[in-house]
PDB file of C-alpha atoms in Angstrom:
ATOM      1  CA  PRO A  21      75.088  89.362 135.093  1.00 74.00           C
ATOM      2  CA  LEU A  22      79.270  89.606 135.357  1.00 80.00           C
ATOM      3  CA  THR A  23      78.832  90.457 138.477  1.00 86.00           C
ATOM      4  CA  HIS A  24      76.137  90.431 141.344  1.00 87.00           C
ATOM      5  CA  ARG A  25      76.016  94.103 140.910  1.00 90.00           C
ATOM      6  CA  PHE A  26      76.860  94.411 136.994  1.00 95.00           C
ATOM      7  CA  ASN A  27      74.785  93.371 134.124  1.00 95.00           C
ATOM      8  CA  LEU A  28      74.656  93.297 130.468  1.00 96.00           C
ATOM      9  CA  PHE A  29      71.861  92.859 128.121  1.00 96.00           C
ATOM     10  CA  ALA A  30      70.436  92.674 124.513  1.00 97.00           C
ATOM     11  CA  THR A  31      67.219  93.051 122.544  1.00 97.00           C
ATOM     12  CA  PHE A  32      66.445  92.187 119.193  1.00 97.00           C
ATOM     13  CA  GLY A  33      63.571  92.130 117.726  1.00 98.00           C
ATOM     14  CA  GLY A  34      61.089  92.866 114.550  1.00 98.00           C
ATOM     15  CA  THR A  35      57.706  93.148 112.811  1.00 97.00           C
ATOM     16  CA  LYS A  36      55.894  92.515 109.143  1.00 96.00           C
ATOM     17  CA  SER A  37      53.057  94.404 109.057  1.00 93.00           C
ATOM     18  CA  ASP A  38      50.345  94.769 105.783  1.00 90.00           C
ATOM     19  CA  TYR A  39      47.636  97.124 106.071  1.00 87.00           C
ATOM     20  CA  THR A  40      44.276  96.857 104.399  1.00 82.00           C
ATOM     21  CA  GLY A  41      43.196  98.821 101.655  1.00 73.00           C
ATOM     22  CA  SER A  42      45.262 101.528  99.609  1.00 70.00           C
ATOM     23  CA  PHE A  43      47.025 104.703 100.826  1.00 68.00           C
ATOM     24  CA  PHE A  44      45.773 108.013  99.516  1.00 69.00           C
ATOM     25  CA  GLY A  45      44.352 106.103  96.977  1.00 69.00           C
ATOM     26  CA  GLY A  46      47.137 104.694  95.358  1.00 69.00           C
ATOM     27  CA  ALA A  47      46.847 100.498  93.952  1.00 73.00           C
ATOM     28  CA  GLU A  48      49.169  99.277  96.242  1.00 77.00           C
ATOM     29  CA  LYS A  49      48.922  98.170  99.844  1.00 85.00           C
ATOM     30  CA  ARG A  50      51.021  99.717 102.447  1.00 86.00           C
ATOM     31  CA  THR A  51      53.993  97.363 103.872  1.00 91.00           C
ATOM     32  CA  ASP A  52      55.953  97.967 106.872  1.00 94.00           C
ATOM     33  CA  LYS A  53      59.656  96.158 107.954  1.00 97.00           C
ATOM     34  CA  PHE A  54      60.373  96.998 111.479  1.00 97.00           C
ATOM     35  CA  SER A  55      63.635  96.143 113.136  1.00 98.00           C
ATOM     36  CA  ASP A  56      64.949  97.094 116.688  1.00 97.00           C
ATOM     37  CA  ALA A  57      68.192  96.156 118.253  1.00 98.00           C
ATOM     38  CA  SER A  58      69.949  97.312 121.581  1.00 98.00           C
ATOM     39  CA  LEU A  59      72.678  96.628 123.944  1.00 98.00           C
ATOM     40  CA  GLY A  60      72.834  97.634 127.330  1.00 97.00           C
ATOM     41  CA  SER A  61      74.610  97.458 130.948  1.00 97.00           C
ATOM     42  CA  SER A  62      72.800  98.076 134.436  1.00 96.00           C
ATOM     43  CA  TRP A  63      74.897  98.531 137.481  1.00 95.00           C
ATOM     44  CA  GLN A  64      73.714  98.168 141.027  1.00 93.00           C
ATOM     45  CA  VAL A  65      74.966 100.848 142.649  1.00 93.00           C
ATOM     46  CA  ASN A  66      73.818 100.291 145.972  1.00 91.00           C
ATOM     47  CA  LYS A  67      71.078  98.675 147.974  1.00 88.00           C
ATOM     48  CA  THR A  68      68.603 101.670 146.160  1.00 89.00           C
ATOM     49  CA  TRP A  69      69.765 102.901 142.855  1.00 93.00           C
ATOM     50  CA  VAL A  70      70.469 100.988 139.661  1.00 94.00           C
ATOM     51  CA  LEU A  71      72.155 103.240 136.784  1.00 96.00           C
ATOM     52  CA  ARG A  72      70.976 101.952 133.037  1.00 97.00           C
ATOM     53  CA  ALA A  73      72.780 102.608 129.874  1.00 97.00           C
ATOM     54  CA  VAL A  74      71.352 101.890 126.993  1.00 97.00           C
ATOM     55  CA  VAL A  75      72.494 102.450 123.066  1.00 98.00           C
ATOM     56  CA  GLY A  76      70.203 100.999 120.348  1.00 98.00           C
ATOM     57  CA  VAL A  77      69.016 101.456 116.203  1.00 98.00           C
ATOM     58  CA  SER A  78      65.258 101.151 115.074  1.00 98.00           C
ATOM     59  CA  GLU A  79      64.511 101.162 111.294  1.00 98.00           C
ATOM     60  CA  ASN A  80      61.043 100.785 109.976  1.00 97.00           C
ATOM     61  CA  THR A  81      60.938 100.228 105.903  1.00 97.00           C
ATOM     62  CA  SER A  82      57.783 100.848 104.179  1.00 93.00           C
ATOM     63  CA  ASN A  83      56.624 101.166 100.558  1.00 89.00           C
ATOM     64  CA  VAL A  84      54.967 104.367 101.461  1.00 86.00           C
ATOM     65  CA  SER A  85      58.437 106.670 101.861  1.00 87.00           C
ATOM     66  CA  ILE A  86      56.401 108.840 104.363  1.00 89.00           C
ATOM     67  CA  PHE A  87      56.664 106.031 106.852  1.00 91.00           C
ATOM     68  CA  GLU A  88      60.282 104.885 106.387  1.00 96.00           C
ATOM     69  CA  TYR A  89      62.713 106.102 109.119  1.00 97.00           C
ATOM     70  CA  GLU A  90      65.958 105.152 111.424  1.00 97.00           C
ATOM     71  CA  LYS A  91      66.240 105.801 114.858  1.00 97.00           C
ATOM     72  CA  ASN A  92      69.442 105.756 117.406  1.00 98.00           C
ATOM     73  CA  LEU A  93      69.225 105.320 120.907  1.00 97.00           C
ATOM     74  CA  ILE A  94      71.807 106.681 123.773  1.00 98.00           C
ATOM     75  CA  MET A  95      70.194 106.785 126.900  1.00 97.00           C
ATOM     76  CA  LEU A  96      71.619 106.588 130.864  1.00 97.00           C
ATOM     77  CA  THR A  97      68.522 106.139 133.493  1.00 97.00           C
ATOM     78  CA  ALA A  98      69.244 106.176 137.303  1.00 96.00           C
ATOM     79  CA  ASN A  99      66.549 104.685 139.409  1.00 94.00           C
ATOM     80  CA  SER A 100      65.742 104.763 143.042  1.00 93.00           C
ATOM     81  CA  GLU A 101      63.623 101.847 144.498  1.00 84.00           C
ATOM     82  CA  PHE A 102      62.985 102.740 148.390  1.00 78.00           C
ATOM     83  CA  ILE A 103      62.078 100.306 150.459  1.00 72.00           C
ATOM     84  CA  PRO A 104      60.339 101.193 153.675  1.00 68.00           C
TER      85      PRO A 104
END
């Protein structure tokens, strides 16, 4: 936290997946590598409302080309918790 109302955060992750059997009858088994990173901030506007902004990127590489992709993320959310 930078202040009692404003936070910064980061996430990083990765996965390696090996699949049994072949894909579409090919001789090689499918192998994927997934990585993900994001940066964000949250701001406690008042007692019940929080604004959150996140930017991130995800990438999946595979020896089967139809499973390869890159995804970019830009997200702004507003959350409210109503406390009775």
